[in-house]
Tab-separated table of C-alpha atoms in Angstrom:
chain	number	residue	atom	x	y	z
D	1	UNK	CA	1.946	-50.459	148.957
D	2	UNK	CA	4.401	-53.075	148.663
D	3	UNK	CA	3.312	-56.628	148.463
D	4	UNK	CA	5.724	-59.914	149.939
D	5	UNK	CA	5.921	-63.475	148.331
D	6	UNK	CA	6.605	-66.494	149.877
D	7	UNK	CA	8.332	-69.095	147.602
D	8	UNK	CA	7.705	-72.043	149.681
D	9	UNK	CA	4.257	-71.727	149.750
D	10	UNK	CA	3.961	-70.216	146.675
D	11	UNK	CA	1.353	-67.610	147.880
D	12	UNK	CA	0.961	-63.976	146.907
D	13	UNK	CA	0.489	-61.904	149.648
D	14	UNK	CA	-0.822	-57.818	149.187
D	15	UNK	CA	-0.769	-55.911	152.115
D	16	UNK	CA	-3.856	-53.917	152.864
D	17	UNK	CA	-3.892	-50.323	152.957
D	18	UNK	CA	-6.631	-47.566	153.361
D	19	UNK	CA	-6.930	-43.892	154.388
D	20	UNK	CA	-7.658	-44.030	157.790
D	21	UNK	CA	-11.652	-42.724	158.031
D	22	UNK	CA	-11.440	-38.879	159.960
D	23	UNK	CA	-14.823	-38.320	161.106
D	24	UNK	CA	-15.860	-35.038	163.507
D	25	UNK	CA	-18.462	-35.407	166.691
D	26	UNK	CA	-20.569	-32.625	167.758
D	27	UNK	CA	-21.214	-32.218	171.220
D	28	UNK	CA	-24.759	-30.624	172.077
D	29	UNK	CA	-24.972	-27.897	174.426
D	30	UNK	CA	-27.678	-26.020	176.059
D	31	UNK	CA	-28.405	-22.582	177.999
D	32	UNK	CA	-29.021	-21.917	181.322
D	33	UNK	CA	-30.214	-18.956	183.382
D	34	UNK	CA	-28.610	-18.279	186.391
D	35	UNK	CA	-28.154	-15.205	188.866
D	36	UNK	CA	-30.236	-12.253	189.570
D	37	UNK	CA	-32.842	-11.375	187.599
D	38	UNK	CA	-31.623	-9.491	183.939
D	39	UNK	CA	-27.984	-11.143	184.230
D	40	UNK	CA	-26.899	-12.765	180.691
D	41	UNK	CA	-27.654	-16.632	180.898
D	42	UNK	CA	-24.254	-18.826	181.586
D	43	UNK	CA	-23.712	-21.729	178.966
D	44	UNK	CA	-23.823	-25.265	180.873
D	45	UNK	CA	-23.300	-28.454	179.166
D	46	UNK	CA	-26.508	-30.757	178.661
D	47	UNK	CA	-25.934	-33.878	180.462
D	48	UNK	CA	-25.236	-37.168	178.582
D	49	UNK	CA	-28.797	-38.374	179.033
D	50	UNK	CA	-30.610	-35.170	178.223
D	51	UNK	CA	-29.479	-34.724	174.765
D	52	UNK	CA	-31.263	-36.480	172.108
D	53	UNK	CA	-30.874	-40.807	171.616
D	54	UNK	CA	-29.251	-40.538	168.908
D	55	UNK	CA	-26.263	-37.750	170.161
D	56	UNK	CA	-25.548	-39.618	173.696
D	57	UNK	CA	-22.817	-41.495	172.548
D	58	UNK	CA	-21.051	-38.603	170.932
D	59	UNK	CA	-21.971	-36.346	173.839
D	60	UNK	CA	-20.553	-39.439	176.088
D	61	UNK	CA	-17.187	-39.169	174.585
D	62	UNK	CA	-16.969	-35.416	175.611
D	63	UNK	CA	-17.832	-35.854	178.775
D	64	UNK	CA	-15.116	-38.846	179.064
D	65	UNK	CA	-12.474	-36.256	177.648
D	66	UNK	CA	-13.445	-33.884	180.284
D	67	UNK	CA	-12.364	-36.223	183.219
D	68	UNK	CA	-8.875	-35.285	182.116
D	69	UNK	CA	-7.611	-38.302	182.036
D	70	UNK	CA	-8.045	-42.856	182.359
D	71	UNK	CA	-6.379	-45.808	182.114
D	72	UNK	CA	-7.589	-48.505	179.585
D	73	UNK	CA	-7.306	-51.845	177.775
D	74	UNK	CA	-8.129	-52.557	174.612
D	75	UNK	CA	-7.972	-56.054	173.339
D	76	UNK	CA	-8.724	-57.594	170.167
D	77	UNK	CA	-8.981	-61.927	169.757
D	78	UNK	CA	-9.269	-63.575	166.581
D	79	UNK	CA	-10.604	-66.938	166.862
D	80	UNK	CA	-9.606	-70.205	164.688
D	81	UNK	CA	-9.402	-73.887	164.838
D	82	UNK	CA	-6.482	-74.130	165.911
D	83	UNK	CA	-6.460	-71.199	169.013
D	84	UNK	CA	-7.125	-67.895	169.992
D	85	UNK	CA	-4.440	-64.976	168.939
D	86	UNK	CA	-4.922	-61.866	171.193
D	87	UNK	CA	-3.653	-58.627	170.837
D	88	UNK	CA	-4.300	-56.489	174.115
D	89	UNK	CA	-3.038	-52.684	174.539
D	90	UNK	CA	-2.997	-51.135	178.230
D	91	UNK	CA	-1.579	-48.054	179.652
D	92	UNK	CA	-2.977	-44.221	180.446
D	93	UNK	CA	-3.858	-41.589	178.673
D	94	UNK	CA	-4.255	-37.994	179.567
D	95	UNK	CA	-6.961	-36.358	177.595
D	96	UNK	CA	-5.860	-32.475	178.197
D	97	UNK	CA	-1.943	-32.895	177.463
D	98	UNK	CA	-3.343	-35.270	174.308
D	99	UNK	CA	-0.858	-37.649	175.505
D	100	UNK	CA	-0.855	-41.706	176.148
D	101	UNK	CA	1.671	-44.510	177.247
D	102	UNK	CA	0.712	-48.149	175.734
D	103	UNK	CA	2.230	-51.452	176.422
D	104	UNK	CA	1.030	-53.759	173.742
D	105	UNK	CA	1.442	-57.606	173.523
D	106	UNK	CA	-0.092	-59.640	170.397
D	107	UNK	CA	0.382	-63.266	171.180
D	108	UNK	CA	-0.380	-65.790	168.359
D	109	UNK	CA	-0.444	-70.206	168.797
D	110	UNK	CA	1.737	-72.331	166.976
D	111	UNK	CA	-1.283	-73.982	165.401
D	112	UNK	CA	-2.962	-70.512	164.155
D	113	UNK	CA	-3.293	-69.967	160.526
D	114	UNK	CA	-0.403	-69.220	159.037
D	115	UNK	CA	-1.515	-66.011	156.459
D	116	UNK	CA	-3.811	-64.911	159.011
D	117	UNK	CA	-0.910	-64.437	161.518
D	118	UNK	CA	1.239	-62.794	158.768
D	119	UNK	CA	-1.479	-60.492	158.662
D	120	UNK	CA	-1.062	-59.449	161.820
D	121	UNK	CA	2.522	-58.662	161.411
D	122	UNK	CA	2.996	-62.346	163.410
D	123	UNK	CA	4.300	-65.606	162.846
D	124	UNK	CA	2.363	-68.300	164.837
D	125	UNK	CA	4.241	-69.955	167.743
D	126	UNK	CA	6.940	-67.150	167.810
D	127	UNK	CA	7.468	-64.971	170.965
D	128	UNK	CA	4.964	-62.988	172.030
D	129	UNK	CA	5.159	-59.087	169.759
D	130	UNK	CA	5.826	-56.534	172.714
D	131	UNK	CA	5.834	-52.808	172.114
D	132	UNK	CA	5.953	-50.033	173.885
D	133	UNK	CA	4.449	-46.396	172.854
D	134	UNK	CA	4.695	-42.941	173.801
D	135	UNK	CA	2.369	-40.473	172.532
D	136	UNK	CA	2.312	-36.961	172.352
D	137	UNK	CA	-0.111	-34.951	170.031
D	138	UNK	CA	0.220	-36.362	166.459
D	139	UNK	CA	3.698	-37.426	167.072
D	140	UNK	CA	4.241	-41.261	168.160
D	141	UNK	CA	7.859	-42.853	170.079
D	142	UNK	CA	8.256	-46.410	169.756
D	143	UNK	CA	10.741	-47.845	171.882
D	144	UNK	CA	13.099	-50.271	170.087
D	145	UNK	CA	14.507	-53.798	171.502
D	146	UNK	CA	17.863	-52.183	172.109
D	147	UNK	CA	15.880	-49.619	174.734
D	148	UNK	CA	16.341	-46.510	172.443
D	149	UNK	CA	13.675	-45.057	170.499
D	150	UNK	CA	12.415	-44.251	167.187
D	151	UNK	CA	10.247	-41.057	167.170
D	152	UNK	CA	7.396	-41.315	163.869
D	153	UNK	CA	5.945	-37.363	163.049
D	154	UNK	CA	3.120	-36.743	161.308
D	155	UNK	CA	5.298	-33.744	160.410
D	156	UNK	CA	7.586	-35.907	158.199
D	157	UNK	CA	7.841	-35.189	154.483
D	158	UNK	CA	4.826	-36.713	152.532
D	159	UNK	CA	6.907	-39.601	150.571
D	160	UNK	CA	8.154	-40.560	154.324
D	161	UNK	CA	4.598	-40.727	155.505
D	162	UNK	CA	3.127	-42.717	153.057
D	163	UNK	CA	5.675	-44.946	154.287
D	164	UNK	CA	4.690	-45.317	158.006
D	165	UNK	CA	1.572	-47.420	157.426
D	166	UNK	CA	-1.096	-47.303	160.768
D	167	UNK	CA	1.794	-46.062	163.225
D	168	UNK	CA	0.533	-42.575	163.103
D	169	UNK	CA	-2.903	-43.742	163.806
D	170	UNK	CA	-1.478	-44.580	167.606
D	171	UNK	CA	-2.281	-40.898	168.108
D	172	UNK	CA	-5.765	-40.703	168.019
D	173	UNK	CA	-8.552	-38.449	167.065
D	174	UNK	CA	-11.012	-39.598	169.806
D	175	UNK	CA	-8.500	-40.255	172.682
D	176	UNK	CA	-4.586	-39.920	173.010
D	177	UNK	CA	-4.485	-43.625	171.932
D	178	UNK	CA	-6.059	-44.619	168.677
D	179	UNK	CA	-7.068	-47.559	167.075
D	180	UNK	CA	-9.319	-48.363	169.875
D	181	UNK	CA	-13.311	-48.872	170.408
D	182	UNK	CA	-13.702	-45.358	171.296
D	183	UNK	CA	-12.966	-44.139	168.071
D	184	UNK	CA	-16.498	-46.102	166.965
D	185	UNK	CA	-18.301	-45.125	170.515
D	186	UNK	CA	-17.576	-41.393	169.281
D	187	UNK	CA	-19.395	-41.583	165.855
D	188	UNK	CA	-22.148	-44.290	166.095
D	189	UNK	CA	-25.976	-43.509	166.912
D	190	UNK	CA	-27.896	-45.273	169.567
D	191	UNK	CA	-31.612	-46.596	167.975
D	192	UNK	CA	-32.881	-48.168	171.525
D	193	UNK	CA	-33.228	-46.288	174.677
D	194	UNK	CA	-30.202	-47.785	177.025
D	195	UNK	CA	-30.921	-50.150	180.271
D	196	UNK	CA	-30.242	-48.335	183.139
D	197	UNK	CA	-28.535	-50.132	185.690
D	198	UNK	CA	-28.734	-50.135	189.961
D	199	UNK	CA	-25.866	-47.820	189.949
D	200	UNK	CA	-27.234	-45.347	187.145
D	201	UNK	CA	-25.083	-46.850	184.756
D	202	UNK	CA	-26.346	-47.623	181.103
D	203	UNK	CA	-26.057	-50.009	178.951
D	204	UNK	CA	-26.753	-49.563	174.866
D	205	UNK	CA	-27.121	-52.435	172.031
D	206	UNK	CA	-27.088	-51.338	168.646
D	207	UNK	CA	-24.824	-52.247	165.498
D	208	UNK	CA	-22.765	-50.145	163.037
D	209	UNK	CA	-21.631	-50.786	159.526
D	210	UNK	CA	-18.368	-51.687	158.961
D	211	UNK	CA	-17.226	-48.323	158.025
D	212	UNK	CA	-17.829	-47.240	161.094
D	213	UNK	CA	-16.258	-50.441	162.977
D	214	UNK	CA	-12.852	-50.288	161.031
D	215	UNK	CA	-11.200	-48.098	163.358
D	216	UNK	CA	-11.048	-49.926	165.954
D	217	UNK	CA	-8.951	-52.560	163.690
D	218	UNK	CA	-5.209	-52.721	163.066
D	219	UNK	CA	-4.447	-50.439	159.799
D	220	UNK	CA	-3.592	-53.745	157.563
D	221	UNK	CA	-7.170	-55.124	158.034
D	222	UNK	CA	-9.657	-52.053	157.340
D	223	UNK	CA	-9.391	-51.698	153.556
D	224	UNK	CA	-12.235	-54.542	153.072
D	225	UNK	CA	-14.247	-52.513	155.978
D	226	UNK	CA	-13.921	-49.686	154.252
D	227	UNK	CA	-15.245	-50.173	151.298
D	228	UNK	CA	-17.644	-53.328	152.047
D	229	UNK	CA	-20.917	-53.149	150.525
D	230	UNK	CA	-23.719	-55.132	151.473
D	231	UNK	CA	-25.731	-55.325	154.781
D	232	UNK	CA	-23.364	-57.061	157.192
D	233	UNK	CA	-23.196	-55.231	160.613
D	234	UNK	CA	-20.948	-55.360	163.806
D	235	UNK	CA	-22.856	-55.273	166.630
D	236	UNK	CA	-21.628	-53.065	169.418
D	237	UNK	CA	-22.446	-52.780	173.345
D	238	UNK	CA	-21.229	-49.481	175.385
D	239	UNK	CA	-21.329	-49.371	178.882
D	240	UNK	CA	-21.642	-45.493	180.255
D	241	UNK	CA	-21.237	-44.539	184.144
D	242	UNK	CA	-24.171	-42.753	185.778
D	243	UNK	CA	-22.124	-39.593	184.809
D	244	UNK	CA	-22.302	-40.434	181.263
D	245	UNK	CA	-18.703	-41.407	180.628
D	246	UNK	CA	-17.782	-44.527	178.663
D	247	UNK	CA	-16.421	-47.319	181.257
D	248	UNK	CA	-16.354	-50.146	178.551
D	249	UNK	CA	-17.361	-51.357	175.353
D	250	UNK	CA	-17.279	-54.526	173.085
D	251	UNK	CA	-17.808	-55.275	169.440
D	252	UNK	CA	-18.215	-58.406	167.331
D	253	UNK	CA	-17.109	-58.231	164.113
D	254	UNK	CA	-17.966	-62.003	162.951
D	255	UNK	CA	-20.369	-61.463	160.702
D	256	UNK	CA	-18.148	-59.235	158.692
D	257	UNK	CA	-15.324	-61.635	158.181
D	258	UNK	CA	-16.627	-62.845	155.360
D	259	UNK	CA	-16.097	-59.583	153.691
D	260	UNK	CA	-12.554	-60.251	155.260
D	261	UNK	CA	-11.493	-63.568	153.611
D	262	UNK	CA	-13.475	-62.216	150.010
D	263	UNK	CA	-10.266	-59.981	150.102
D	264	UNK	CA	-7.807	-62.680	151.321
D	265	UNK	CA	-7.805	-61.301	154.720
D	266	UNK	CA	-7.775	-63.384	157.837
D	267	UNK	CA	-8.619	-66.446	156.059
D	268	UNK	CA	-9.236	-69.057	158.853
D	269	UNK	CA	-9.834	-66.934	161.581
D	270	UNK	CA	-13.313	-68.087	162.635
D	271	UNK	CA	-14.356	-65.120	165.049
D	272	UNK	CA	-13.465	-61.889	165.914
D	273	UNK	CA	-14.471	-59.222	168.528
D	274	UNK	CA	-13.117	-56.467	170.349
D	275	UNK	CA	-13.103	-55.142	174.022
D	276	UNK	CA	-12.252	-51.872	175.748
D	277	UNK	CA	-12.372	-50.526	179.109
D	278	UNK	CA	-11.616	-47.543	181.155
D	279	UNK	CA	-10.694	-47.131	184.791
D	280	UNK	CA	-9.452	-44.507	187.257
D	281	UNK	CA	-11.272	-41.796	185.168
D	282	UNK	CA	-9.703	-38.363	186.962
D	283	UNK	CA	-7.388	-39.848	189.248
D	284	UNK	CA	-4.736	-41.671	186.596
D	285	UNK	CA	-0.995	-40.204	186.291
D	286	UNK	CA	0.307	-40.851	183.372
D	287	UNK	CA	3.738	-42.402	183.694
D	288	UNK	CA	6.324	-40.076	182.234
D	289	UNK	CA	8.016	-40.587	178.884
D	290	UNK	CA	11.345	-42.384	179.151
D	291	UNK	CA	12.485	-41.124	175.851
D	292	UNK	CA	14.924	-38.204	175.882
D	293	UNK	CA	15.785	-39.694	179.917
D	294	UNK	CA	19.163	-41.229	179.293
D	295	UNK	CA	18.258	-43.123	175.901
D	296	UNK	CA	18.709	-42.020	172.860
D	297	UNK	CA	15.808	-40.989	170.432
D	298	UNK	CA	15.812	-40.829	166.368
D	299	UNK	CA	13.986	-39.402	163.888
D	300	UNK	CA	12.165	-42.236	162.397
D	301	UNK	CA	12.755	-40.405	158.620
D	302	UNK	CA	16.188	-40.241	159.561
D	303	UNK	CA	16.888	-44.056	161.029
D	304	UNK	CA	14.729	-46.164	158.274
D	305	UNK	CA	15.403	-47.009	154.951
D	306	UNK	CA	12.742	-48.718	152.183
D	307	UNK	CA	13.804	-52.265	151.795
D	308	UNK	CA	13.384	-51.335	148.272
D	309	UNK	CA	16.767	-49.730	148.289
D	310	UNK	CA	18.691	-51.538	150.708
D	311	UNK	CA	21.867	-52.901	149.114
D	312	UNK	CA	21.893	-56.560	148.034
D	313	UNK	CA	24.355	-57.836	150.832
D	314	UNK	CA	23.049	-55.724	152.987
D	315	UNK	CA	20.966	-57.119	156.279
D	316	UNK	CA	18.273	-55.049	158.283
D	317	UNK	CA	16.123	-55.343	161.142
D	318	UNK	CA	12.226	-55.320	161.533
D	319	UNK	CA	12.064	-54.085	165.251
D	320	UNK	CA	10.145	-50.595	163.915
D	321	UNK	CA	7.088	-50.388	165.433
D	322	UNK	CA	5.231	-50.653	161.759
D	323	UNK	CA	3.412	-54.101	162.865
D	324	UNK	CA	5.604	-56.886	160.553
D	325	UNK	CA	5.327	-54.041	157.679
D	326	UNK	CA	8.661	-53.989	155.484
D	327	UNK	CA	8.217	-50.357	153.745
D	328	UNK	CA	10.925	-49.354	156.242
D	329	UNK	CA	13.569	-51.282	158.058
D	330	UNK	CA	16.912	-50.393	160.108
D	331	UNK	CA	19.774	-51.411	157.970
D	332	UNK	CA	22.303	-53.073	160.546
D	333	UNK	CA	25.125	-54.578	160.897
D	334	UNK	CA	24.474	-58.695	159.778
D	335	UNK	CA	24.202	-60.978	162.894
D	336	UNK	CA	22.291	-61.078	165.903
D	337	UNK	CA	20.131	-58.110	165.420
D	338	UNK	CA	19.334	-58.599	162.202
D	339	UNK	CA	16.137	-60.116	160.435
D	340	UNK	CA	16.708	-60.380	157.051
D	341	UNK	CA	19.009	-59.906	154.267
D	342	UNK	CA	18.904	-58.508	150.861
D	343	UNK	CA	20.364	-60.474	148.054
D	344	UNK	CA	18.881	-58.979	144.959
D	345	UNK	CA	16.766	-56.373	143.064
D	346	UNK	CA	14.636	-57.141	140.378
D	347	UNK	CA	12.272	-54.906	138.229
D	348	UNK	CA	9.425	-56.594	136.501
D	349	UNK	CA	7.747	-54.656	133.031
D	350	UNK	CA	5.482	-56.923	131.372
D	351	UNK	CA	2.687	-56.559	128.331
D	352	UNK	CA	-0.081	-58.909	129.662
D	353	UNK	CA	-3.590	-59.842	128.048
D	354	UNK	CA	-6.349	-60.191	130.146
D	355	UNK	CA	-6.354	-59.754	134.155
D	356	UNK	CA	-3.090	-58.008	135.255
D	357	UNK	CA	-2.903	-59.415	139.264
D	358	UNK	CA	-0.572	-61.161	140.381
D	359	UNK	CA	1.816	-60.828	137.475
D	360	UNK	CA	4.170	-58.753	138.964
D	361	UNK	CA	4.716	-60.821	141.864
D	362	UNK	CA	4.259	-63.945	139.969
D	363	UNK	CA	7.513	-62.673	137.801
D	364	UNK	CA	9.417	-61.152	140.657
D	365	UNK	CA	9.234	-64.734	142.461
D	366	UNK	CA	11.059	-66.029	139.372
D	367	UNK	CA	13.374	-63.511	138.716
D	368	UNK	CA	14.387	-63.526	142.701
D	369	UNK	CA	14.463	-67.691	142.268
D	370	UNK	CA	17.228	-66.792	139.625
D	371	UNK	CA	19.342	-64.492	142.034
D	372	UNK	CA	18.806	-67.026	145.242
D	373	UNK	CA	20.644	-69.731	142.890
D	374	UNK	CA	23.251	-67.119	142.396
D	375	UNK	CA	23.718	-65.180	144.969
D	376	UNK	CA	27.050	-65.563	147.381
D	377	UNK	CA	26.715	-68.033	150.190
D	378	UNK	CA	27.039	-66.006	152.684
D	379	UNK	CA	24.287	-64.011	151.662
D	380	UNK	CA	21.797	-66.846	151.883
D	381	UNK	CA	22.833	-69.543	154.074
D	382	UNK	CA	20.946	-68.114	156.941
D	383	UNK	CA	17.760	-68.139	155.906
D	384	UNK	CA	14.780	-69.242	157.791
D	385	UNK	CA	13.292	-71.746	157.172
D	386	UNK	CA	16.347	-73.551	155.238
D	387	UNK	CA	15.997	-72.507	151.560
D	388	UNK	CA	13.516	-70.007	151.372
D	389	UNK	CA	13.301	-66.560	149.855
D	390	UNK	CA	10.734	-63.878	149.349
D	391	UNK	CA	10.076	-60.780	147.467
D	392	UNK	CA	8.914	-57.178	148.108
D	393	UNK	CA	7.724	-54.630	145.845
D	394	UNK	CA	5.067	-52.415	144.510
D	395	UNK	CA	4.087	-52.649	140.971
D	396	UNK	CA	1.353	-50.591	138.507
D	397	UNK	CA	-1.034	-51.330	135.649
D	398	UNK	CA	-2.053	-49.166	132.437
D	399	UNK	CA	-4.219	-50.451	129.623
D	400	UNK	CA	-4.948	-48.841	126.658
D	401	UNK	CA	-8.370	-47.352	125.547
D	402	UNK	CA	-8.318	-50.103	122.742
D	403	UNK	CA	-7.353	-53.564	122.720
D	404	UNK	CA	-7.009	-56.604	125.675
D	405	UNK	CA	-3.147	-55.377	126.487
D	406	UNK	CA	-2.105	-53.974	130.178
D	407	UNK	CA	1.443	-52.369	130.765
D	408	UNK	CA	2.684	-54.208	134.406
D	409	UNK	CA	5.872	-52.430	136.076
D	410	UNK	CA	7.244	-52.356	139.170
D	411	UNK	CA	10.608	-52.456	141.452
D	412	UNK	CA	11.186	-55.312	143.465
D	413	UNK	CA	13.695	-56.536	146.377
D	414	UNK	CA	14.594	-59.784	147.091
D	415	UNK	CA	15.712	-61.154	150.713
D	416	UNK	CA	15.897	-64.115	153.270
D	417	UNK	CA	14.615	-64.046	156.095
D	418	UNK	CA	17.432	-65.053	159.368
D	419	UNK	CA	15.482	-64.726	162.553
């Protein structure tokens, strides 16, 4: 995973990764007799509320796949001093054609914290993100600024893959959209028997550990979930109709942001929870996909290029759907579509006693600050803000059975950025 450096601020940034968590429901069934007498019983699903406390939720998620189809919103707000960013999804899904349209919008202040926004592929005060996605099985279109679109398969060679960060994750395992609340409805166990509402509706409290909140996150923020020991939980609220299919649920994740910021993630964002609702279950079309309808579609493997071997010169644009991730950019033609360019490559191999982090970048900062002194005017004059440069690359560690030495080596690009 490649990590950027900012040398105005002077901060090392890594970007977090994980392997996304894959976890299987099962739904409970039961038999019924039916028919004259001697016929062989008929297999009828249990309803939601029949099955055991701790399977409803799971058994809730099948019955909301069997309505065929929804629309939802799922919105996530991280809280600071300084304002509230919000990232909100909405669009349809259609659960038997495994197949979703999202429009998503993450709006961030100009007073937000600044790492925190970077970490959600943001810069605070800038434009609101828009995207648009089209999903169809485990294959995800994300329509570009230009209106054509960039089609990401999980059937892409492995290398390619590795490469596409949490775009893939768009297709769900729960429901045609991923990286939602639904994925943690489907795998966490109710403790307390639910209220039951005027309308049969019901209403469950209970928490989950992280683990089994980090789905519902953006890919860049779950590593620390992941992997967080320790007895923080989110606590969760799910909302089912008096069918037993999930209308809307919320999350707080607060009092695992300190797990968060131990990792350098979302430093200064003081709160953050997560909402999702569902609506016209049964009744929702699902628009139809523009791609392939008069605009033109690429293969994603095909269009993108890792910034680690775009040509020094060279300029490329962001607008891939990876959320502010710079594995893979559109090389382009320098000017107004562009949003960076590249003016150097460095590699950094380094014998280092003691602690190993942050050497790599530390060195690749310097040895870009020697290029950016160097490099041809053009190349640099339009960087934003006035003067500054960063670096991207991946580096490894080795150390020896004996002695305090560790091997650091890595590839790194160096680049302005111009919008």
């Amino acid at each position: 995973m490649g990590t950027t450096h900012d040398h105005t601020t002077g901060r090392r940034r890594a970007a977090a990764a994980l392997v996304p968590l894959l976890l299987t429901a099962l739904a409970a069934c039961q038999s019924g007799g039916g028919g004259t007498s001697g016929a062989a019983p008929s297999p009828t699903v249990t309803p939601v509320f029949d099955v055991r406390l701790d399977d409803q939720l799971q058994a809730a998620t099948k019955a909301t796949t069997a309505a065929g189809n929804a629309a939802f919103t799922s919105t996530l707000r991280y809280d600071s001093a300084h304002g509230t960013a919000v990232d909100r999804a909405t669009g349809a899904q259609d659960y038997t054609g495994d197949a979703a349209r999202a429009e998503r919008e993450l709006s961030v202040p100009r007073r937000f914290p600044a790492e925190a926004a970077e970490d959600l592929g943001a810069r605070p005060g800038a434009a609101p993100v828009s995207e648009t996605y089209v999903i169809k099985g485990g294959q995800v279109d994300y329509r570009t600024r230009q209106g054509g679109w960039l089609r990401y398969s999980s059937q892409a060679s492995m290398d390619v893959v590795d490469l596409y960060g949490g775009i893939l994750d768009r297709a769900g395992e729960t429901a045609p959209y991923g990286g939602t609340l639904a994925e943690v409805v489907r795998t966490a166990d109710a403790t307390k028997q639910p209220v039951k509402g005027a309308d049969g509706s019901r209403t469950y409290e209970l928490t989950v550990a992280p683990q089994t909140a980090a789905p519902a996150l953006p890919y860049s923020l779950r590593d620390p979930l992941t992997y967080a020991r320790g007895g923080e939980r989110v606590a969760l609220t799910v909302v089912l109709d008096a069918r037993g299919r999930l209308l809307r649920a919320s999350a707080d994740y607060t009092p695992v942001l300190k797990v968060m910021h131990a990792e350098g993630v979302l430093e200064g964002v003081t709160s953050l929870r997560a909402e999702y609702s569902l609506s016209g279950l049964g009744s929702t079309r699902l628009p139809g996909p523009e791609a392939g309808r008069g605009t033109r579609t690429e293969d994603a493997e095909k269009a993108l290029t890792p910034l680690t071997d775009v040509r020094p010169g060279s300029c490329g644009s962001t607008d891939t759907g990876l959320g502010g991730s710079l594995a893979l950019v559109r090389v382009v033609p320098c000017g107004r579509t562009a949003d960076l360019r590249v003016f150097g490559q460095v590699t950094v191999k380094e014998t280092v006693q003691g602690n190993p982090d942050g050497v790599a970048d530390r060195k690749a900062g310097e040895r870009c600050g020697t290029k950016f002194r160097s490099a041809p005017a053009a190349w640099v004059a339009d960087a934003r803000p006035d003067g500054t440069y960063h670096s991207y690359g991946a580096a490894g560690s080795s150390s020896p059975y004996t002695g305090p030495d560790a091997e650091v080596e890595g590839a790194f690009t160096c680049y302005v950025l111009t919008s």
